[in-house]
Coordinates of C-alpha atoms and ligand atoms in Angstrom, one line a residue:
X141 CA 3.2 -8.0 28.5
X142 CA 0.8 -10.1 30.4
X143 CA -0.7 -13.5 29.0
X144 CA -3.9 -15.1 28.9
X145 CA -2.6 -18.1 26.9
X146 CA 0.1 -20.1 26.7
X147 CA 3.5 -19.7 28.5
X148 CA 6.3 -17.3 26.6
X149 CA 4.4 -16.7 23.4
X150 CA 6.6 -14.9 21.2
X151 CA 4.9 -12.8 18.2
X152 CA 7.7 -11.1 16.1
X153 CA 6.3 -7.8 13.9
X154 CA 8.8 -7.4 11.0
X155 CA 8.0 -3.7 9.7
X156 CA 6.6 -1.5 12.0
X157 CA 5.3 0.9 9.5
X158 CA 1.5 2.0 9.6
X159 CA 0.1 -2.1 8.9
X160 CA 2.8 -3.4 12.1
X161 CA 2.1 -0.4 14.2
X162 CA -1.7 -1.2 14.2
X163 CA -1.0 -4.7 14.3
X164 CA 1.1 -4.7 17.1
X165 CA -1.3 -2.4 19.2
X166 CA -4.5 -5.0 17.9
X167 CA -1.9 -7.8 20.0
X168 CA -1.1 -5.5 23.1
X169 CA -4.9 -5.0 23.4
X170 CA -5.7 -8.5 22.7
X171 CA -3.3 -9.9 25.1
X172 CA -1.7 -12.4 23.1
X173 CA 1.8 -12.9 23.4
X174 CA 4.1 -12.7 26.6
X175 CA 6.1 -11.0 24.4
X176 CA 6.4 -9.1 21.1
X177 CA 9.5 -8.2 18.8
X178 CA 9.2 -5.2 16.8
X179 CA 11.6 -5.2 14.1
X180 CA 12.4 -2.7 11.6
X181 CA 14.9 -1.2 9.3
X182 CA 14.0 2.6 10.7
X183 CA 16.5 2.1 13.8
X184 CA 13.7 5.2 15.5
X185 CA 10.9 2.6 14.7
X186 CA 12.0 -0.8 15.9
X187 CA 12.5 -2.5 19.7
X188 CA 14.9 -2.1 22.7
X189 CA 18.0 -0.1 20.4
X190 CA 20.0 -1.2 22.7
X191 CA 22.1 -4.4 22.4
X192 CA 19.3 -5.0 19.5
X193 CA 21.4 -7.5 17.7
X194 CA 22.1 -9.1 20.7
X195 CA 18.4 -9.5 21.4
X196 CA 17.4 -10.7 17.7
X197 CA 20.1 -13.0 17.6
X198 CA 18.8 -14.7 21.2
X199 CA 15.2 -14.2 20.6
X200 CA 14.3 -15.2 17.0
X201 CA 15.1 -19.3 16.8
X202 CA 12.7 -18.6 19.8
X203 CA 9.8 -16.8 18.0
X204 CA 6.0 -18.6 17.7
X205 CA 4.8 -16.1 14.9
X206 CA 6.3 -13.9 12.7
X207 CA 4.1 -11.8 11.0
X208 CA 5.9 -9.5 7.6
X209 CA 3.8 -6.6 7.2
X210 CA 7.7 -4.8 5.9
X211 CA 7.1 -3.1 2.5
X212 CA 8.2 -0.4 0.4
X213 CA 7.1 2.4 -1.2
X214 CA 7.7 3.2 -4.9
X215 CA 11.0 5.1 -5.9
X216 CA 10.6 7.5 -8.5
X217 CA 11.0 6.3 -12.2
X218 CA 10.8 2.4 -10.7
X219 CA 8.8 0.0 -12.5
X220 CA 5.9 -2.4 -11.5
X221 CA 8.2 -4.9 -12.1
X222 CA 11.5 -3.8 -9.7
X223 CA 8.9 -2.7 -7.0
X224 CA 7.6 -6.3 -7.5
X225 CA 11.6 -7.6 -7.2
X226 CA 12.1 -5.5 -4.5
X227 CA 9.3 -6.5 -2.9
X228 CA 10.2 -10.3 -2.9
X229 CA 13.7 -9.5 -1.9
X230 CA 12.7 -8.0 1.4
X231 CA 10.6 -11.2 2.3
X232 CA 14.0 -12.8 1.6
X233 CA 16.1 -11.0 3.5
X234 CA 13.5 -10.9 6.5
X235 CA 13.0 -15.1 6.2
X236 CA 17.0 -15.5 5.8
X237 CA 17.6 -12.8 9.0
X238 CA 14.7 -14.9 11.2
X239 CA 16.2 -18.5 10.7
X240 CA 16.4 -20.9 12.3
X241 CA 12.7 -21.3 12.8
X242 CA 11.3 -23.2 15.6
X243 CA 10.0 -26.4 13.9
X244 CA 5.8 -25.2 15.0
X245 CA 6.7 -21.5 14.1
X246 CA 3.7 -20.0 11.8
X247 CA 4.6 -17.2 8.9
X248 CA 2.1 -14.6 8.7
X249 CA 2.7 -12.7 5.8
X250 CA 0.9 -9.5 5.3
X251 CA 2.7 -7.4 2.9
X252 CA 1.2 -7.2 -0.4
X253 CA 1.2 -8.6 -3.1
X254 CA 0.2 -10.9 -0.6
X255 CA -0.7 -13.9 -2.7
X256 CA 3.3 -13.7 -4.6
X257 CA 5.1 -13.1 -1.3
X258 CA 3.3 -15.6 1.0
X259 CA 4.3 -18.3 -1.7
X260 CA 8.0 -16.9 -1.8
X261 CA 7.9 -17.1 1.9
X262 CA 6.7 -20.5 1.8
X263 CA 10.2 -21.7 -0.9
X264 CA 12.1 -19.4 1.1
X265 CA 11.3 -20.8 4.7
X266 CA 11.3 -24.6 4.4
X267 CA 8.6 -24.3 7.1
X268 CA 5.7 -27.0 6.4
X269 CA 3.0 -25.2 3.9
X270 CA 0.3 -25.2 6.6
X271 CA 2.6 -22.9 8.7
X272 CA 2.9 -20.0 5.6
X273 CA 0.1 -18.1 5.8
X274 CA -1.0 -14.9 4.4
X275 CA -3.6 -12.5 5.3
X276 CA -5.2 -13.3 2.3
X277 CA -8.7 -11.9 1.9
X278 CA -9.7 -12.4 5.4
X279 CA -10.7 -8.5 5.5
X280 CA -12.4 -8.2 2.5
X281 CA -14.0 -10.8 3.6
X282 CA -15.4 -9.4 6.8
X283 CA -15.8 -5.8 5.1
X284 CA -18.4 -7.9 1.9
X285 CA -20.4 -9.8 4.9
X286 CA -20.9 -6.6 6.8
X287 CA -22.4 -4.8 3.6
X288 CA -24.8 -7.6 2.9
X289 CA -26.2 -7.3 7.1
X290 CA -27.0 -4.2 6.1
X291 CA -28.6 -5.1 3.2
X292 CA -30.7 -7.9 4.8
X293 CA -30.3 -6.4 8.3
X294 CA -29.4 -9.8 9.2
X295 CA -26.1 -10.0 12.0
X296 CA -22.9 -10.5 10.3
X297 CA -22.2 -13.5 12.5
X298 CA -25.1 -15.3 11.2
X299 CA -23.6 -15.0 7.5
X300 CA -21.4 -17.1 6.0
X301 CA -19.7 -15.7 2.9
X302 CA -16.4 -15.5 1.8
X303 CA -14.0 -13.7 -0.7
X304 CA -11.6 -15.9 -1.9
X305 CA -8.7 -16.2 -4.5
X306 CA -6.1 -13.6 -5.1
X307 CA -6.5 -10.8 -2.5
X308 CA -7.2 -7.1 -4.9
X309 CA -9.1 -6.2 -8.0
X310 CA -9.2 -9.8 -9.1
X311 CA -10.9 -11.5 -5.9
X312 CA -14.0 -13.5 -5.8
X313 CA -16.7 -13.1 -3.6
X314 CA -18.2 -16.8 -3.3
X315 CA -21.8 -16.0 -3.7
X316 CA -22.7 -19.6 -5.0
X317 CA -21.7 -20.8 -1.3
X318 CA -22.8 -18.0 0.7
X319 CA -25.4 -19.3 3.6
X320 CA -27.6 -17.4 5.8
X321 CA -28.0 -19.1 9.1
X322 CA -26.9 -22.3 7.4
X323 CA -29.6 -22.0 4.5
X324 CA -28.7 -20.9 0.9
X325 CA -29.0 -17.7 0.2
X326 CA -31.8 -18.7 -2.6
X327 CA -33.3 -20.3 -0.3
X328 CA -33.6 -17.4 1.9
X329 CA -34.8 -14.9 -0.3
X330 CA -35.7 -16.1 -3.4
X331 CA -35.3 -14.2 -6.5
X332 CA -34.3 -11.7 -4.6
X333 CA -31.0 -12.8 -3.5
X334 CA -29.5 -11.8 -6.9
X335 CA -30.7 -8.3 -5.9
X336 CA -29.0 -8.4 -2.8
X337 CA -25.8 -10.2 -4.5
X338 CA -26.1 -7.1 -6.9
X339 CA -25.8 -4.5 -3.9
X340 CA -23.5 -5.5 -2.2
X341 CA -20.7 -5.5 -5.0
X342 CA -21.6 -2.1 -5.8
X343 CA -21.1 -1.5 -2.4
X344 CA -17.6 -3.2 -2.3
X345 CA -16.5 -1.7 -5.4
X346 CA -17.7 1.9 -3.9
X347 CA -15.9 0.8 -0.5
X348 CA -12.4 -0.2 -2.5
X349 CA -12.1 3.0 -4.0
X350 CA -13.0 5.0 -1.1
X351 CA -10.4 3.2 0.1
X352 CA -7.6 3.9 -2.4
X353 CA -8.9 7.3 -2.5
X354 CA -8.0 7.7 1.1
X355 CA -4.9 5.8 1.1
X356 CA -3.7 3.0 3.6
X357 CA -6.6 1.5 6.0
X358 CA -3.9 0.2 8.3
X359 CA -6.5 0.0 11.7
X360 CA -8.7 -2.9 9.8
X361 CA -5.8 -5.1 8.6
X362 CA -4.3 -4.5 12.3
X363 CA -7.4 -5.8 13.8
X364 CA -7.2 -8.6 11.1
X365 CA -4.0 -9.8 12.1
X366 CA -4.5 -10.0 15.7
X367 CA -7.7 -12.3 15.4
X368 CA -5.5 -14.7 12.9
X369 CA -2.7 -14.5 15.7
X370 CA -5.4 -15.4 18.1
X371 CA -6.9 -18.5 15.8
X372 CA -3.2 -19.5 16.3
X373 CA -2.4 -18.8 20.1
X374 CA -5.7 -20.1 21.5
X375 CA -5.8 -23.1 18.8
X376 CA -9.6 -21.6 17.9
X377 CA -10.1 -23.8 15.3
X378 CA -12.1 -21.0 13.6
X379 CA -12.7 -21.1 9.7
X380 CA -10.9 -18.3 7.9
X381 CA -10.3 -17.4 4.3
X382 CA -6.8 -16.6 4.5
X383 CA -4.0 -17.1 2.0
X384 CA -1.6 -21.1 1.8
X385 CA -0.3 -23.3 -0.1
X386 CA -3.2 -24.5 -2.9
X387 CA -0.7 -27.9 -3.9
X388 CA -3.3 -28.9 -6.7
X389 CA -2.4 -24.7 -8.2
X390 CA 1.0 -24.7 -7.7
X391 CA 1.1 -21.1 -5.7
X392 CA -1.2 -19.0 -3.0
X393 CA -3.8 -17.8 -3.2
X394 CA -7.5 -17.1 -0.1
X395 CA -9.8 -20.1 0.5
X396 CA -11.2 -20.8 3.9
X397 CA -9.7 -23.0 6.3
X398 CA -9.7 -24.1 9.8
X399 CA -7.2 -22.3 11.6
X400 CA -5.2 -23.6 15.0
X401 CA -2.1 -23.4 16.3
X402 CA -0.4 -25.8 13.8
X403 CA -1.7 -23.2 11.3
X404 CA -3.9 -24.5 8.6
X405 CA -5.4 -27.5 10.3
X406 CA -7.7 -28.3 7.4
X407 CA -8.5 -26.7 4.2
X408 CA -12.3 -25.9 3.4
X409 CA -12.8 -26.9 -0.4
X410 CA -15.6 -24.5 -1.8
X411 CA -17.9 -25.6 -4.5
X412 CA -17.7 -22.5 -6.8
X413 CA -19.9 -22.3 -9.6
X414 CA -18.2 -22.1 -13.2
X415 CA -17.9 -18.7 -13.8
X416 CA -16.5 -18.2 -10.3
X417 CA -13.7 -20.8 -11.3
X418 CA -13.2 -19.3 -14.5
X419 CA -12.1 -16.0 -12.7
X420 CA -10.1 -18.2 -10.7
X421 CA -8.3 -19.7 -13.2
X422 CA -7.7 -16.8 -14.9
X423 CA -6.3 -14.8 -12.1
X424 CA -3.7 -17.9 -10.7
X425 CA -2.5 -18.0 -14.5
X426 CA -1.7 -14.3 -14.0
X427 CA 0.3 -15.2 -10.9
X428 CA 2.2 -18.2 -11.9
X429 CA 3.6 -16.3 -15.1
X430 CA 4.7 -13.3 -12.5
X431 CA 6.0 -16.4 -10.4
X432 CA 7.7 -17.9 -13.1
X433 CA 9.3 -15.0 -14.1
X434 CA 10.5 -14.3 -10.9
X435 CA 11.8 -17.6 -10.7
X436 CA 13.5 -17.7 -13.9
X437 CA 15.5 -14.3 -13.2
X438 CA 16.7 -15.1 -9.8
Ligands
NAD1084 N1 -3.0 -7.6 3.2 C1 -3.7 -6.4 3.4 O1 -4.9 -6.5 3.5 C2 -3.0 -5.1 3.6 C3 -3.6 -4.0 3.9 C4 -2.9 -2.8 4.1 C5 -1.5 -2.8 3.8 N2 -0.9 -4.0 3.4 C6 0.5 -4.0 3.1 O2 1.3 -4.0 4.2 C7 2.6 -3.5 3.9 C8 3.0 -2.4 4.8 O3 2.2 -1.3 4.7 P1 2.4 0.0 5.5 O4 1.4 1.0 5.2 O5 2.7 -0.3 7.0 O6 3.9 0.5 4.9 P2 4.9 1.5 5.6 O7 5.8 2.0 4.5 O8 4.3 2.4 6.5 O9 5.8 0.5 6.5 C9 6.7 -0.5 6.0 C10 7.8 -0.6 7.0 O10 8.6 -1.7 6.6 C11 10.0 -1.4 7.0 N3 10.9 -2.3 6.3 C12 11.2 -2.4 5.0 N4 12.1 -3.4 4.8 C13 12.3 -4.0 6.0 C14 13.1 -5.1 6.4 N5 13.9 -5.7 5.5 N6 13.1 -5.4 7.7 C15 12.4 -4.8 8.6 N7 11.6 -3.7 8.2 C16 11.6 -3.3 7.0 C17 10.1 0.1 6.7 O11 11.2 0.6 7.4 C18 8.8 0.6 7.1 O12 8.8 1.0 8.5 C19 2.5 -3.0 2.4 O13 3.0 -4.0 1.6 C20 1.0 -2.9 2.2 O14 0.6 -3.1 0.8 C21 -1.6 -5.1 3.3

């Protein structure tokens, strides 16, 4: 595959379902790596069959970015619980099969519970917490901005709002920091900015479950992992809210942060108001119990 960055940039895809298929075609088209490992259980879905091991075994200490998008689907009669376990124990396998890690190599988890495993893969890794990332609510986060241009019929790129905390039903869309062309968003419209705040999170709520009504979105996340993967290849710098290490929490969870090719170069803190850090709080309590738990029963 041809290059417009660096020399021998290796992206490995680890579960080439529907979210690594579109992923993997969002790099090809994006031109990011000089070359791409697709890795997967399904021998039919997965790279070069032959000699695979052979290849894996030379390629992977050699690998920039490895991005998990592996999952599972629910067995009959399974619980919440084992899918959870089971969940975990494929980001195990998958960070045990793809050591030795180069010392610069960036995680990129993507399966979900995103928040859980990115922090698993973190222990799991001994990679530097900067370098375990997950893709967090860096979609949502692009899907909530879009709906408020068309409220305001402002562009999206002139909007800065994010959705942070625990990617799903509990995430947080950061309207206390949320600037329009750099200016509050009070400031912009006045009383009528609650209205606007109002509209679109009817119009996310309406989006999600079209969403789960439809089943997997797998072209958005695709397109969602390649322009991380770029942040990293071409150092961007850009600010994402994507999922790391929150030391002062204890687990993962979405905040923005400047992205580059050491990962995350700096983290953005955001001044939520209180009830935004009450649903915060509550939501990483939820978490560190199911971490706990986890922890407790390995
Ligand atoms: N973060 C997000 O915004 C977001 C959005 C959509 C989907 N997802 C998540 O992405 C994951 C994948 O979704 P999907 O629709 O592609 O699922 P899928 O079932 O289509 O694909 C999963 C693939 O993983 C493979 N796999 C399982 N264990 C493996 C292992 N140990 N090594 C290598 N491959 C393995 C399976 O063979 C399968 O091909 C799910 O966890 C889903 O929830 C995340």
């Amino acid at each position: 595959m041809a290059s417009k960055t660096t020399p021998a940039f290796r992206i490995a895809i680890i579960g080439v379902g529907q979210v690594g298929t579109a992923a993997a075609y969002s790099i090809i088209l994006a031109s990011l790596a000089t070359e791409l490992l697709i890795v997967d259980l399904d021998r039919e879905l997965r790279d070069t069959e032959q000699q695979y091991e052979q290849l894996l075994t030379r390629k992977r200490a050699k690998v920039n970015i490895v991005v998990i998008t592996a999952g599972s689907k629910y067995n009959r009669g399974e619980t919440a619980v084992q899918h959870t376990y089971k969940k975990i124990s494929i980001v195990r396998s998958i960070v045990e099969e793809m050591k030795p890690f180069r010392s610069d190599t960036i995680l990129l988890v993507v399966a979900n519970p995103v928040d859980l495993l990115t922090f698993f893969a973190y222990e799991l890794s001994g990679l530097p917490a900067s370098q375990v990332l997950g893709s967090g609510t860096f979609l949502d986060s692009l899907r909530v901005r879009n709906l408020l241009a068309q409220k305001i019929k402002i562009a999206p790129a002139s909007i800065d709002l994010y959705t942070v905390g625990l990617h799903g039903d509990s995430q947080i869309v950061a309207w206390s920091d949320a600037t329009i062309g750099g200016m509050p968003m009070s400031k912009v419209f006045g009383a009528n900015a609650s209205e606007c705040e109002d509209a679109t999170n009817e119009g996310m709520k309406r989006l999600e479950t079209m969403i789960r009504v439809k089943g997997s979105t797998p072209l958005g996340i695709g397109a969602a992992v390649s322009s991380i993967c770029s942040s990293i290849t071409s150092d961007q710098r850009n600010i994402r809210p994507i999922c790391y290490m929150q030391p002062e929490w204890g687990c993962c969870f979405s905040m923005p942060a400047v992205l580059g090719r050491a990962g995350v170069v700096k983290k953005i803190d955001m001044a939520l108001d209180s009830t935004e850090k009450m649903a915060l709080e509550q939501s990483v309590k939820e978490l560190k119990a199911t971490i706990e738990n986890v922890s407790q029963n390995q």
